[in-house]
CSV table of N, CA, C and O in Angstrom, one decimal:
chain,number,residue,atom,x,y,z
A,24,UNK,N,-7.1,-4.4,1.2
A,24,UNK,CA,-5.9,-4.3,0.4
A,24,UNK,C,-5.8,-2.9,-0.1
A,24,UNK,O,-6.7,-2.3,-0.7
A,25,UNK,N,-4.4,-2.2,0.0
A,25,UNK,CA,-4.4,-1.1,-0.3
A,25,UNK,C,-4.6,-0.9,-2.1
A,25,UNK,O,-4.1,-1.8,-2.8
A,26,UNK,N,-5.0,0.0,-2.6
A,26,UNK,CA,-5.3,0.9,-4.0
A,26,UNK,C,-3.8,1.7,-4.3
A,26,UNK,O,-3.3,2.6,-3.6
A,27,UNK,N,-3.3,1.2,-5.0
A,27,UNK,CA,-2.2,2.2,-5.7
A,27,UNK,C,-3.1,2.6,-7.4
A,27,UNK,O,-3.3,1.7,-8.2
A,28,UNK,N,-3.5,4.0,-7.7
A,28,UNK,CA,-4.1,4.5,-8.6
A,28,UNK,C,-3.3,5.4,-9.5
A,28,UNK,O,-3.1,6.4,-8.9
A,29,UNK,N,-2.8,5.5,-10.5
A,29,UNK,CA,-1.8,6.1,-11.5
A,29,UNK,C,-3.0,7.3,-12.1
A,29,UNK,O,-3.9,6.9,-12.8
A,30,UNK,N,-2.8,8.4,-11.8
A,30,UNK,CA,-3.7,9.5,-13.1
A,30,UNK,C,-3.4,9.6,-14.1
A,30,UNK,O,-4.5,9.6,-14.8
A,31,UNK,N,-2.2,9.7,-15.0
A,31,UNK,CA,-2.6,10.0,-16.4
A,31,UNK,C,-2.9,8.4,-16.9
A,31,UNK,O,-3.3,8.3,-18.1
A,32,UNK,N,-2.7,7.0,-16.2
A,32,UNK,CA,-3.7,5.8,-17.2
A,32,UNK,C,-4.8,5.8,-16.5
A,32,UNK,O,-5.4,4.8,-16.9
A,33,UNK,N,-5.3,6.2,-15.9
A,33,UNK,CA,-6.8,6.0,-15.0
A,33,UNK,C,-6.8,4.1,-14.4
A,33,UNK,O,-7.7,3.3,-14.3
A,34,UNK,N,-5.7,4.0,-14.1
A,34,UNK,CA,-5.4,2.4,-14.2
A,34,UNK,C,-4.8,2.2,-12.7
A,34,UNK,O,-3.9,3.0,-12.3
A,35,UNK,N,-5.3,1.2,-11.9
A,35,UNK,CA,-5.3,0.7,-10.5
A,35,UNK,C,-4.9,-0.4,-10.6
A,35,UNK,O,-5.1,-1.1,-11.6
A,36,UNK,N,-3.9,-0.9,-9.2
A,36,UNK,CA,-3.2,-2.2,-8.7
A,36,UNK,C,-3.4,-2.2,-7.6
A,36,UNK,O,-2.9,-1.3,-6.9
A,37,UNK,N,-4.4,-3.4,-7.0
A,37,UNK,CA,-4.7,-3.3,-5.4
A,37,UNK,C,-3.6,-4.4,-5.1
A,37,UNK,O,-3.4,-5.4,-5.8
A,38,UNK,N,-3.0,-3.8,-4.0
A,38,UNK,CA,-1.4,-4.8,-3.3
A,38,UNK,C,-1.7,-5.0,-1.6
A,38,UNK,O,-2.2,-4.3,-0.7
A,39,UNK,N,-0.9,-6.4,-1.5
A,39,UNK,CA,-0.9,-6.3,0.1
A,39,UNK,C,0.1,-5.5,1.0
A,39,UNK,O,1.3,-5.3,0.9
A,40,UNK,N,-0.9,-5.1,2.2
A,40,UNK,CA,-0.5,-3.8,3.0
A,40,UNK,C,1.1,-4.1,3.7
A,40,UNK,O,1.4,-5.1,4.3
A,41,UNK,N,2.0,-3.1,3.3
A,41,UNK,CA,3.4,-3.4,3.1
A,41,UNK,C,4.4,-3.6,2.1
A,41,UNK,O,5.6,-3.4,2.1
A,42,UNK,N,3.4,-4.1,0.9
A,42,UNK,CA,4.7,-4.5,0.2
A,42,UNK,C,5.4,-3.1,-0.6
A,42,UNK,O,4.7,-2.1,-0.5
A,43,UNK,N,6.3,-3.0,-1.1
A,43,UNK,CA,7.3,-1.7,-1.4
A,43,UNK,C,6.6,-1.6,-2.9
A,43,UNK,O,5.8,-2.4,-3.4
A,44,UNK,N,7.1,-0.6,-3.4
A,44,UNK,CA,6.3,-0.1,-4.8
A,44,UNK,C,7.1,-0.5,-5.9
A,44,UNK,O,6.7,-0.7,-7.0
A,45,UNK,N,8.8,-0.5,-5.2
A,45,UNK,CA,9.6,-1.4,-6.3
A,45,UNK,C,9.2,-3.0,-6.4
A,45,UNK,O,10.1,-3.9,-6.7
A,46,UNK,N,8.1,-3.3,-6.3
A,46,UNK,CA,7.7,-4.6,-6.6
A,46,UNK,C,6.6,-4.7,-7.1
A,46,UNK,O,6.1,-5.8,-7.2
A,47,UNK,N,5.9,-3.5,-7.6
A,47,UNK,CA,4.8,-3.4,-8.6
A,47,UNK,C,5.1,-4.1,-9.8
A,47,UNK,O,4.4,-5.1,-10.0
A,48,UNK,N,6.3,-3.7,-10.9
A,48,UNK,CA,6.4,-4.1,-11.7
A,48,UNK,C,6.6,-6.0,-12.4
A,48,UNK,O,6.2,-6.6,-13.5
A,49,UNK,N,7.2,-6.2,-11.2
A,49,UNK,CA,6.9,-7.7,-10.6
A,49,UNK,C,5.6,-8.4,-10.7
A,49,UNK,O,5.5,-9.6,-11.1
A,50,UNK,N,4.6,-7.5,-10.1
A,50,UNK,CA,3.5,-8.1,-9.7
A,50,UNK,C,2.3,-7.9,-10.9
A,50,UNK,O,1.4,-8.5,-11.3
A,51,UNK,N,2.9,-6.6,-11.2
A,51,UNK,CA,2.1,-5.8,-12.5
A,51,UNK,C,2.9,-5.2,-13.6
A,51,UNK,O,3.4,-4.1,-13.6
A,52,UNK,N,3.0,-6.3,-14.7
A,52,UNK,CA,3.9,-5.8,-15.9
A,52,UNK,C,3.7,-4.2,-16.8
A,52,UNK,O,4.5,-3.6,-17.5
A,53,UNK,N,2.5,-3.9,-16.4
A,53,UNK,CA,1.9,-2.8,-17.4
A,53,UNK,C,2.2,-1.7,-16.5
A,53,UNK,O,2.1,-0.6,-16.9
A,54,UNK,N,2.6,-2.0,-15.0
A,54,UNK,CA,2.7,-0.8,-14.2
A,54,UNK,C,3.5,0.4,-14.5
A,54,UNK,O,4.7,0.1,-14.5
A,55,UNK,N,3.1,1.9,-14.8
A,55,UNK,CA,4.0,3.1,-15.7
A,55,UNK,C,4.9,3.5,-14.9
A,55,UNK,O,5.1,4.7,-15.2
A,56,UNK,N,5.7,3.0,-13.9
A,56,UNK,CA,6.6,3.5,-13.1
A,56,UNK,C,8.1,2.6,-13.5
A,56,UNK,O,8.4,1.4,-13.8
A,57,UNK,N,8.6,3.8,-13.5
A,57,UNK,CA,10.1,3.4,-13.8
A,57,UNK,C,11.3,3.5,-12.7
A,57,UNK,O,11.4,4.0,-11.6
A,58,UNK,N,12.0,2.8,-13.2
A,58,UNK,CA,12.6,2.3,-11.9
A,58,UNK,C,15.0,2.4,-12.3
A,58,UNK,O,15.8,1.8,-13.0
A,59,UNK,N,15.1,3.0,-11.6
A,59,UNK,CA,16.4,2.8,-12.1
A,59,UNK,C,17.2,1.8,-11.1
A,59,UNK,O,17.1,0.6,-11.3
A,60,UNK,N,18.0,2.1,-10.1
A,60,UNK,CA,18.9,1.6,-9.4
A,60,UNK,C,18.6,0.9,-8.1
A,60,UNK,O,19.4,0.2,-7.6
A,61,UNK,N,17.4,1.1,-7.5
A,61,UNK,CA,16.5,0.5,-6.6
A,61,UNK,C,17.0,0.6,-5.5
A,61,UNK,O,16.3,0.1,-4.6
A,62,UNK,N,18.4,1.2,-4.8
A,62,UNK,CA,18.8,1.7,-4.1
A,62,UNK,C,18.7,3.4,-3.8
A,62,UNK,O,19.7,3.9,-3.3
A,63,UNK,N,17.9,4.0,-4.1
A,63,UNK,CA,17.5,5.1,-3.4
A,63,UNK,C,18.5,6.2,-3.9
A,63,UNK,O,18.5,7.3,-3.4
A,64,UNK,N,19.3,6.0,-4.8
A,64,UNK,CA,20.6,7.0,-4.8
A,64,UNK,C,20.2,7.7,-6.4
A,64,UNK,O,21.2,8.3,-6.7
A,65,UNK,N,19.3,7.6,-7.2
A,65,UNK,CA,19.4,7.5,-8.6
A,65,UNK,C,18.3,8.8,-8.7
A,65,UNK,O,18.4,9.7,-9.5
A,66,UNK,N,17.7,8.6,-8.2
A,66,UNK,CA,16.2,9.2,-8.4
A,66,UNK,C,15.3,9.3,-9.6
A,66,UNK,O,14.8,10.3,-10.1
A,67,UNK,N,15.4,7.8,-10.0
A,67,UNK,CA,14.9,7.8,-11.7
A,67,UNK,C,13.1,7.7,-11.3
A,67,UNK,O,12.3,8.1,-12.1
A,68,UNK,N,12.8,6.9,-9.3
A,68,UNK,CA,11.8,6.3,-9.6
A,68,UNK,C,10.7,7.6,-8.4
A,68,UNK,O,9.7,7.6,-7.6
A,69,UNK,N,11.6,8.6,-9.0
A,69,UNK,CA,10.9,10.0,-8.1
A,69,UNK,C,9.4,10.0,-8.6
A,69,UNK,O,9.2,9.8,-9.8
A,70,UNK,N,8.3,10.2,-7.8
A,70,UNK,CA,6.7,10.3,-8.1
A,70,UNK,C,6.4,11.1,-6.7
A,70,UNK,O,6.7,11.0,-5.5
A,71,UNK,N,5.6,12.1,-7.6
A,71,UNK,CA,4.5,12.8,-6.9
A,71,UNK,C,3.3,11.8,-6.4
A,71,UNK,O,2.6,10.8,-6.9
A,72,UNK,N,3.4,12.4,-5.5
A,72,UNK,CA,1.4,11.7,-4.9
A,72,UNK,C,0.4,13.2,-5.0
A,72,UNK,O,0.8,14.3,-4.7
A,73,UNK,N,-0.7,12.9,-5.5
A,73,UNK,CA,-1.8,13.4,-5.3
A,73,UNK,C,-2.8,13.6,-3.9
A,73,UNK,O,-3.3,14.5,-3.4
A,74,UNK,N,-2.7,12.0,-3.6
A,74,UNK,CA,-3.2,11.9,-2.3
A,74,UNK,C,-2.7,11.1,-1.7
A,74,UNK,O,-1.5,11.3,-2.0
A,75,UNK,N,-2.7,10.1,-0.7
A,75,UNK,CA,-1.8,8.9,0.3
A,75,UNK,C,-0.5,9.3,0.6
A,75,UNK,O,0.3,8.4,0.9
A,76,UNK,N,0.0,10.6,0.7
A,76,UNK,CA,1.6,10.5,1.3
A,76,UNK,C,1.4,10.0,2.7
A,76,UNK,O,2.4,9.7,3.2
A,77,UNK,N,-0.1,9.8,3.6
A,77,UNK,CA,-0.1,9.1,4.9
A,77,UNK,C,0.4,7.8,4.6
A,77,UNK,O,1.0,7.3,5.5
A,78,UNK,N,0.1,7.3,3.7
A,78,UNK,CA,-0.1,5.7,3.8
A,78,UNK,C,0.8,5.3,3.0
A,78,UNK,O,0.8,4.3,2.3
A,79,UNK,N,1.8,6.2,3.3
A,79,UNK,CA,3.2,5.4,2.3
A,79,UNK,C,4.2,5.0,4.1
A,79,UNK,O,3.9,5.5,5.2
A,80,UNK,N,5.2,4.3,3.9
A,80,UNK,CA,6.2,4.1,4.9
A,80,UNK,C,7.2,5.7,4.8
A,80,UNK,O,7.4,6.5,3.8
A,81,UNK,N,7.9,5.5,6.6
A,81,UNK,CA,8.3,7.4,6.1
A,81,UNK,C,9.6,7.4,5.3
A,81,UNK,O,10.3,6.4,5.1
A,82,UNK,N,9.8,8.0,5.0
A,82,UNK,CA,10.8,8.9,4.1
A,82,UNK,C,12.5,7.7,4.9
A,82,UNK,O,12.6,7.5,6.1
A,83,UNK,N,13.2,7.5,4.4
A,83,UNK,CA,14.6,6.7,4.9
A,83,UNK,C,15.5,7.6,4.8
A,83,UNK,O,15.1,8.6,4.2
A,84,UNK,N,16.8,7.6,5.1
A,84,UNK,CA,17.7,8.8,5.6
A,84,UNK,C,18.4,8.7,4.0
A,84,UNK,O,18.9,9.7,3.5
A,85,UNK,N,18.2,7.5,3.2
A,85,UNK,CA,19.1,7.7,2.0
A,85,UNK,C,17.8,8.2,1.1
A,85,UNK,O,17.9,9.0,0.1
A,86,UNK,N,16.9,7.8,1.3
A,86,UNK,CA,15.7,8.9,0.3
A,86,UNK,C,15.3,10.3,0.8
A,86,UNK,O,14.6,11.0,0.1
A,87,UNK,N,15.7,10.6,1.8
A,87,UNK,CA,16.2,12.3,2.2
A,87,UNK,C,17.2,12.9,1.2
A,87,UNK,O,17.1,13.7,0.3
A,88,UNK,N,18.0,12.2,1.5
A,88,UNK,CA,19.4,12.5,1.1
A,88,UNK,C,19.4,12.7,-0.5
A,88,UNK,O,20.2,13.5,-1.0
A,89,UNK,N,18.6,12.1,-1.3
A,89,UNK,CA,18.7,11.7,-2.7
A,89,UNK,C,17.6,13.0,-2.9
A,89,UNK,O,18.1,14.0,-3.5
A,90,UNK,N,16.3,13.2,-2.5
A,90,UNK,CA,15.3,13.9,-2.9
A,90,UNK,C,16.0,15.0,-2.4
A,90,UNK,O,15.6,15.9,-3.1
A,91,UNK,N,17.0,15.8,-1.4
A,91,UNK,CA,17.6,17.1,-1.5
A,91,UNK,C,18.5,17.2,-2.3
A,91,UNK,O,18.4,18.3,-2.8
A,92,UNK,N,19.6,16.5,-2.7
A,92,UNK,CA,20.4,16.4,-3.8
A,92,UNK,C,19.9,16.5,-5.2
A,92,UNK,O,20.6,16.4,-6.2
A,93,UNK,N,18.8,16.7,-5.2
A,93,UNK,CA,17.8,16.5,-6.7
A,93,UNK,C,16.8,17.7,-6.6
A,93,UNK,O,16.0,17.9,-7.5
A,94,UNK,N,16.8,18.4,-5.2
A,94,UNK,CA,15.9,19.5,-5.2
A,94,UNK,C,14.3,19.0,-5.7
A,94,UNK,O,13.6,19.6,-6.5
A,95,UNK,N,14.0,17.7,-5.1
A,95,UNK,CA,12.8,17.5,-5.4
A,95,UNK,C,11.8,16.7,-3.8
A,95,UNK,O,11.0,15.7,-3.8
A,96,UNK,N,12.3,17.6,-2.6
A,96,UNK,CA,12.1,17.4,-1.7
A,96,UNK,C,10.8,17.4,-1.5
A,96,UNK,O,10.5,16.6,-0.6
A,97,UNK,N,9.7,17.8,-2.0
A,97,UNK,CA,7.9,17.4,-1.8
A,97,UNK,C,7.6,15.5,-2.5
A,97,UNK,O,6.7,14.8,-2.3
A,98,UNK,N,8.5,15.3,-3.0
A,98,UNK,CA,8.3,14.0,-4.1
A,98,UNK,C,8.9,13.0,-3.3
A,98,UNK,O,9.5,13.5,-2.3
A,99,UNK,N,8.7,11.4,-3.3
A,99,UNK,CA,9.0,10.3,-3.1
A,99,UNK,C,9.7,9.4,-3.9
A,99,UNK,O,9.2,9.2,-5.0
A,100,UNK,N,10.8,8.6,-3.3
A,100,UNK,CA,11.2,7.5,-4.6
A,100,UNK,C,10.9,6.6,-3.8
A,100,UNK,O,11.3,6.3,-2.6
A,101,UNK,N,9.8,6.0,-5.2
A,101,UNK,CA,9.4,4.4,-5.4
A,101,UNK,C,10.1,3.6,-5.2
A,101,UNK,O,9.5,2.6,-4.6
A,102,UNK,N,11.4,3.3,-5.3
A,102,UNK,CA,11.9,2.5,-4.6
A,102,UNK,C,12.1,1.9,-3.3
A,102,UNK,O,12.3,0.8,-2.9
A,103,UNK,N,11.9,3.6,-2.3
A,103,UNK,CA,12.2,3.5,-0.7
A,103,UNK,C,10.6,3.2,0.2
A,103,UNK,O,10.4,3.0,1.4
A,104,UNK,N,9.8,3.4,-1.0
A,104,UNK,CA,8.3,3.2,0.0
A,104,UNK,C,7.6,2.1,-0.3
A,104,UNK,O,7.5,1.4,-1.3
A,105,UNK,N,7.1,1.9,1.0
A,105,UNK,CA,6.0,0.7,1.4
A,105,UNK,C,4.5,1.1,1.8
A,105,UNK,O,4.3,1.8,2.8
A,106,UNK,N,3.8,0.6,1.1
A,106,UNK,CA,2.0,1.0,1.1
A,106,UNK,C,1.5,0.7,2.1
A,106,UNK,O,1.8,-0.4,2.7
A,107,UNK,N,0.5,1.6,2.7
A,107,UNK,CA,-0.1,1.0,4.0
A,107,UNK,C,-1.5,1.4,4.1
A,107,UNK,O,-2.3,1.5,5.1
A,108,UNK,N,-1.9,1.9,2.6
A,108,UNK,CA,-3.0,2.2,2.2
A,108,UNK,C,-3.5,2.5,0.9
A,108,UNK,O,-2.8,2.0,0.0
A,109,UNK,N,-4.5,3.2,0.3
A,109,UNK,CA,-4.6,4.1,-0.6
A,109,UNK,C,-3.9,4.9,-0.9
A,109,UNK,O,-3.6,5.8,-0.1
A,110,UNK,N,-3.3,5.0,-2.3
A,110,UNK,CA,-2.5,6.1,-2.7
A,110,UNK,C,-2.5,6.4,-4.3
A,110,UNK,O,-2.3,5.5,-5.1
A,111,UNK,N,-2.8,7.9,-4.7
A,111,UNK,CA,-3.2,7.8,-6.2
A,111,UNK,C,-1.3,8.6,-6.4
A,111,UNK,O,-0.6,9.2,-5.6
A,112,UNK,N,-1.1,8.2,-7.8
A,112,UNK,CA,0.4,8.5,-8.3
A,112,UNK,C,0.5,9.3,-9.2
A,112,UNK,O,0.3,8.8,-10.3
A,113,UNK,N,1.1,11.0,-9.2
A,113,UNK,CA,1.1,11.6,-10.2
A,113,UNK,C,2.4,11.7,-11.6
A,113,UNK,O,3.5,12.2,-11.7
A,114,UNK,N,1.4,10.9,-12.4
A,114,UNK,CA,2.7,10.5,-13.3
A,114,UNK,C,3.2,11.5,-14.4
A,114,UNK,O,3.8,11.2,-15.4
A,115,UNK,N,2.7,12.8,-13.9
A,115,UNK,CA,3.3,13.9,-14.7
A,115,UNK,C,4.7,14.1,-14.8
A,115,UNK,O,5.2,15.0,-15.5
């Protein structure tokens, strides 16, 4: 089961391989990720990775579209990705 790892709580939620990260909060109440519109257009639920951008699902044409409109094209929204491994989350 993949590791999703948060750095600034030093705090871990191991999830099964696939499920989307907009369903953390669901599964894990304490989880520090925030979430606005869950359709990819908002970019409230933008996070850096540290390490696992392999092991996320790729990038969707409307989470392109949102992360260049927001000039935060290195970054991913939590809402559009699915785990397919280890991944630590920079919650700076």
């Amino acid at each position: 089961m993949p590791k999703i790892s948060f750095n600034q709580t030093n705090t871990s939620i191991q999830i099964k391989e696939g499920t989307e990260l907009a369903r953390l909060p669901y599964l894990d109440p304490t989880t520090p990720l925030k979430f606005g519109c869950r359709q990819g257009q908002c970019g409230a639920c933008a996070i850096r990775l540290i390490s696992g951008e392999e092991n996320l699902s790729p990038k969707t044409k409307q989470e392109r579209e949102t992360l260049s409109r927001l000039k935060l094209d290195s970054s991913r929204l939590a809402c559009q990705c699915a785990v397919k491994g280890d991944i630590i989350i920079d919650l700076n």
